PDB file of C-alpha atoms in Angstrom:
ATOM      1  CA  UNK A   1       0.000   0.000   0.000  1.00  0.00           C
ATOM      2  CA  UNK A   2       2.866   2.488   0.966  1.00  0.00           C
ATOM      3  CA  UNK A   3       4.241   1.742  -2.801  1.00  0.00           C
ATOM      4  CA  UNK A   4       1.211   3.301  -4.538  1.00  0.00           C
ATOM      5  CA  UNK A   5       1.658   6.446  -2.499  1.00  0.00           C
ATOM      6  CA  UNK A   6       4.499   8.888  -2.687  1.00  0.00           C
ATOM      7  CA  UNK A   7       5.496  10.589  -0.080  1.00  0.00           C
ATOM      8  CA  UNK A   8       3.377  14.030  -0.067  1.00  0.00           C
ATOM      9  CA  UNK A   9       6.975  16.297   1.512  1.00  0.00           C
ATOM     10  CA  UNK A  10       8.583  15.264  -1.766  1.00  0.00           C
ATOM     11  CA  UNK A  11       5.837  15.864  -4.320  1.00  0.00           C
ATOM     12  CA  UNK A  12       5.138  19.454  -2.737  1.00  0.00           C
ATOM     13  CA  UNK A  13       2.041  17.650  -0.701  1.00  0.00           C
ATOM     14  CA  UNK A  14       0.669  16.246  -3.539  1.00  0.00           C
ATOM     15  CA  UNK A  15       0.078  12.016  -3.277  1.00  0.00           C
ATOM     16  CA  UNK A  16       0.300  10.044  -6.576  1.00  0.00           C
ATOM     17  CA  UNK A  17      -2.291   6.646  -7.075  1.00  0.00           C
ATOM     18  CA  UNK A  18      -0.914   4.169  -9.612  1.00  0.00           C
ATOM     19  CA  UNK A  19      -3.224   4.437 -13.058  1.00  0.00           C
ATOM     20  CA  UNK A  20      -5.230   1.780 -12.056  1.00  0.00           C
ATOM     21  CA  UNK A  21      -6.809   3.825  -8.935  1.00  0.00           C
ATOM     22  CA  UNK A  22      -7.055   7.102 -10.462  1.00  0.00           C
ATOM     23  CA  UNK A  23     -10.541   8.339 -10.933  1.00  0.00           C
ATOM     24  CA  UNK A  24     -11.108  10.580 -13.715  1.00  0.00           C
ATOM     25  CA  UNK A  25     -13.258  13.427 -12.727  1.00  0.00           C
ATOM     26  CA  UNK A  26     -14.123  14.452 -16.378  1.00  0.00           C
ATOM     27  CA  UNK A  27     -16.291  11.445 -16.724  1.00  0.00           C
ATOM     28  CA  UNK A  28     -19.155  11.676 -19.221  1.00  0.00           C
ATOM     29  CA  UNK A  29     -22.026  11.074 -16.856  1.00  0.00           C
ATOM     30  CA  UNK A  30     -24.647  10.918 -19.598  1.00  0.00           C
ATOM     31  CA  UNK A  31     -23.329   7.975 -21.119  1.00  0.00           C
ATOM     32  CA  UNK A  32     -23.839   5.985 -17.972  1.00  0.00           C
ATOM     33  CA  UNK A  33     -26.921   6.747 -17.734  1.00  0.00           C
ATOM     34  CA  UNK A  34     -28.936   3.140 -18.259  1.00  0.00           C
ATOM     35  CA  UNK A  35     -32.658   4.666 -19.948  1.00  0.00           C
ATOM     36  CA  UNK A  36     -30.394   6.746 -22.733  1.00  0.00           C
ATOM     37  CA  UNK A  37     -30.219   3.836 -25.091  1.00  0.00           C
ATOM     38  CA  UNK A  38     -33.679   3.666 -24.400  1.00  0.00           C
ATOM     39  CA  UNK A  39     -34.019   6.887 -25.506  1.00  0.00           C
ATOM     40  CA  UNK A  40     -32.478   7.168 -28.240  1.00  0.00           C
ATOM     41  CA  UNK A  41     -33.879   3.969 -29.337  1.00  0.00           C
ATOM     42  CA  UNK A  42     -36.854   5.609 -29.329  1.00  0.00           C
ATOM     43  CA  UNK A  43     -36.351   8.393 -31.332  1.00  0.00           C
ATOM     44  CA  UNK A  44     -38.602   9.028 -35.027  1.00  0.00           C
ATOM     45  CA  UNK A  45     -34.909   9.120 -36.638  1.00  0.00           C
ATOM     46  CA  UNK A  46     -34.416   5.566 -35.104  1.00  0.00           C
ATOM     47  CA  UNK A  47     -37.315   4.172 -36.487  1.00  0.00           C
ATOM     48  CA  UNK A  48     -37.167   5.552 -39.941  1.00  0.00           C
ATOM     49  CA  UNK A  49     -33.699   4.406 -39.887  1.00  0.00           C
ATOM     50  CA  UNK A  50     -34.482   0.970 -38.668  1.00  0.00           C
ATOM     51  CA  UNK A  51     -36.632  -1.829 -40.502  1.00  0.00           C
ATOM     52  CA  UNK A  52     -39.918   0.218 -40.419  1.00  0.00           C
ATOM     53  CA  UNK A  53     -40.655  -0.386 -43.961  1.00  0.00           C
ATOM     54  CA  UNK A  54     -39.883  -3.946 -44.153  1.00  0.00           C
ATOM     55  CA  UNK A  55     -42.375  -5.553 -41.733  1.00  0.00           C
ATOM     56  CA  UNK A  56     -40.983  -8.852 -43.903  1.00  0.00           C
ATOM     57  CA  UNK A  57     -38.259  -9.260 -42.352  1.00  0.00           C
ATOM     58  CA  UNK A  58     -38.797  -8.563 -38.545  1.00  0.00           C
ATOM     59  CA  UNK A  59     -39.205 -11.332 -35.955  1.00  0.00           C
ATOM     60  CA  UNK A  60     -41.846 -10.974 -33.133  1.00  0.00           C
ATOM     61  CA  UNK A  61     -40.669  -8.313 -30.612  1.00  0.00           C
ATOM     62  CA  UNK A  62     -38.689  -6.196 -33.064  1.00  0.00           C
ATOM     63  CA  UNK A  63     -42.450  -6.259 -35.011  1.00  0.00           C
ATOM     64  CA  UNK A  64     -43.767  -5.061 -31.913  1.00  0.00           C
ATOM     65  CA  UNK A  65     -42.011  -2.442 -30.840  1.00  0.00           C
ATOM     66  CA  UNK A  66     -41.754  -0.918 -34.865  1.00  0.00           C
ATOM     67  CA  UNK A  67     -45.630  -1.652 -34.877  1.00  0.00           C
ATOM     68  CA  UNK A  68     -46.366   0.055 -31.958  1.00  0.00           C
ATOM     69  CA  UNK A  69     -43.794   3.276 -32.253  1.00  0.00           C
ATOM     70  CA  UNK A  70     -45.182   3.711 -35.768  1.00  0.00           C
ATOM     71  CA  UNK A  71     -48.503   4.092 -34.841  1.00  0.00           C
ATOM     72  CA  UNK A  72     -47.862   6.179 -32.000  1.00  0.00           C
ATOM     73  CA  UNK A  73     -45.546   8.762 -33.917  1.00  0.00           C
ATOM     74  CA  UNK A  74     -48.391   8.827 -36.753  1.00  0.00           C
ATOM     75  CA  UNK A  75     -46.398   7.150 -39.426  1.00  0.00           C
ATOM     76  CA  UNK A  76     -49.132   4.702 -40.038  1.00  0.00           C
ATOM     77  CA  UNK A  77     -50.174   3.834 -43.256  1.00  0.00           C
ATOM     78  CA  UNK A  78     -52.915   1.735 -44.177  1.00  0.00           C
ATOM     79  CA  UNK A  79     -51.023  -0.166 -46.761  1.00  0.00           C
ATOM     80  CA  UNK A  80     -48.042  -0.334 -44.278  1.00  0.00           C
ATOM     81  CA  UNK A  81     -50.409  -1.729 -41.836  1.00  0.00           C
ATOM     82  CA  UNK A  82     -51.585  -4.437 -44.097  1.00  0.00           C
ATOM     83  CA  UNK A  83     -47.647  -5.573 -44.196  1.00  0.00           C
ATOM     84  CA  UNK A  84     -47.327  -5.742 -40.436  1.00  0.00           C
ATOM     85  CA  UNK A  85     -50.796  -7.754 -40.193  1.00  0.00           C
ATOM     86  CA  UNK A  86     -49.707  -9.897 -42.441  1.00  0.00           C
ATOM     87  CA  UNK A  87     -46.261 -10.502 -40.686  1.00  0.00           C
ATOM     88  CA  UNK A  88     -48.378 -10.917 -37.518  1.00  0.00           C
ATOM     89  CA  UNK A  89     -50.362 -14.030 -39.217  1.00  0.00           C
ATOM     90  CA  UNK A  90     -47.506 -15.511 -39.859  1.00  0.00           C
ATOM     91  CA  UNK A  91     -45.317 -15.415 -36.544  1.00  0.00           C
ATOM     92  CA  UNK A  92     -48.726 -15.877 -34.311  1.00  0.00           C
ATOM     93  CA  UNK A  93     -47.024 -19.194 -33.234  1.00  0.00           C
ATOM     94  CA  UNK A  94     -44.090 -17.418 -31.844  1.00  0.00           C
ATOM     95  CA  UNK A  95     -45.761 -14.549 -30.584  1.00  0.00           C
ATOM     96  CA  UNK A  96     -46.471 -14.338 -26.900  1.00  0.00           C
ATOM     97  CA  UNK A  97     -49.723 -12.892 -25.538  1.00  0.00           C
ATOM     98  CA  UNK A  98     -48.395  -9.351 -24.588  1.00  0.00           C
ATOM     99  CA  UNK A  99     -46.954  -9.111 -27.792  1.00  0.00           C
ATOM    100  CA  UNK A 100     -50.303  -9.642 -29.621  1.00  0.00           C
ATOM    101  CA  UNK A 101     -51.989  -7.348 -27.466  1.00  0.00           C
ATOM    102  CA  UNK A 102     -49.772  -4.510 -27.774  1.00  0.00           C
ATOM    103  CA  UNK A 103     -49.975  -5.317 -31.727  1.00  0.00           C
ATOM    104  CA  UNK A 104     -53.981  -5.113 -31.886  1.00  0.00           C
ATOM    105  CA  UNK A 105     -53.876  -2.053 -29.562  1.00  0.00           C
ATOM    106  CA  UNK A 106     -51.676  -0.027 -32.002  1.00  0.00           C
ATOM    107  CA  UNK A 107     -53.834  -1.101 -34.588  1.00  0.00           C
ATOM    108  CA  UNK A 108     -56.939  -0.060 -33.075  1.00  0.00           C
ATOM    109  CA  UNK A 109     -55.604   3.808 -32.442  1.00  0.00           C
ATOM    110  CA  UNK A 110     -54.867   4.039 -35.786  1.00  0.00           C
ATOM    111  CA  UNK A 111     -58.196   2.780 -36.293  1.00  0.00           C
ATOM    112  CA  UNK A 112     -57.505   0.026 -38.934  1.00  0.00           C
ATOM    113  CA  UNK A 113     -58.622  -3.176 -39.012  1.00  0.00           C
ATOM    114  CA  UNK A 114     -57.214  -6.225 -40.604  1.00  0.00           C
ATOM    115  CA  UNK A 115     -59.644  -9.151 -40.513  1.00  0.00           C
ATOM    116  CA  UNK A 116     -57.252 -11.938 -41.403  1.00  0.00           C
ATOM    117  CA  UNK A 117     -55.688 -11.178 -38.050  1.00  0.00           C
ATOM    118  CA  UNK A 118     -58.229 -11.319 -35.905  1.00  0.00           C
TER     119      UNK A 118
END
């Protein structure tokens, strides 16, 4: 422990840490912050930049969160919709109830309806 310190009379009463032990005090606090990736995951850019236009080749939860963020930023589409219900027919196997749900709740506030998946 003594070897990780230097004496503070011959550093004008300053102490020295090895590297390892140093804390940086410039530390970019938003970056550690665990709900910005959520965030910016969320963002309109995000989503128009992800596979929002190619419900074809999503699997279940990445369908439901596009499905859902669509219709709540008011990017929805009828046509589009039609894609997503028909992506929704075909993974209803793999999707889990909550899934679903939050899939026919997005389609009913954009007010479309898609009888094939009901």
């Amino acid at each position: 422990l003594a070897s990780n310190f230097l004496n503070g009379s011959d550093m004008g009463g300053r102490r020295w840490i090895k590297d390892k032990a140093r804390i940086s005090i410039t530390q970019d606090f938003e970056r550690q912050k665990p709900y910005r990736k959520e965030e910016e995951d969320a963002a309109v850019q995000r989503l128009m930049q992800a596979q929002m236009y190619t419900p074809e080749a999503l699997k279940a939860e990445a369908l439901t969160v596009n499905c859902h963020r669509m219709v709540q930023y008011g990017l929805a589409v009828p046509d589009l919709l039609d894609r997503y219900a028909e992506r929704a027919c075909e993974l209803a196997g793999s999707l889990n109830p909550q899934q679903f749900s939050t899939i026919l709740s997005a389609f009913a506030r954009a007010h479309h309806r898609h009888d094939k998946m009901l």
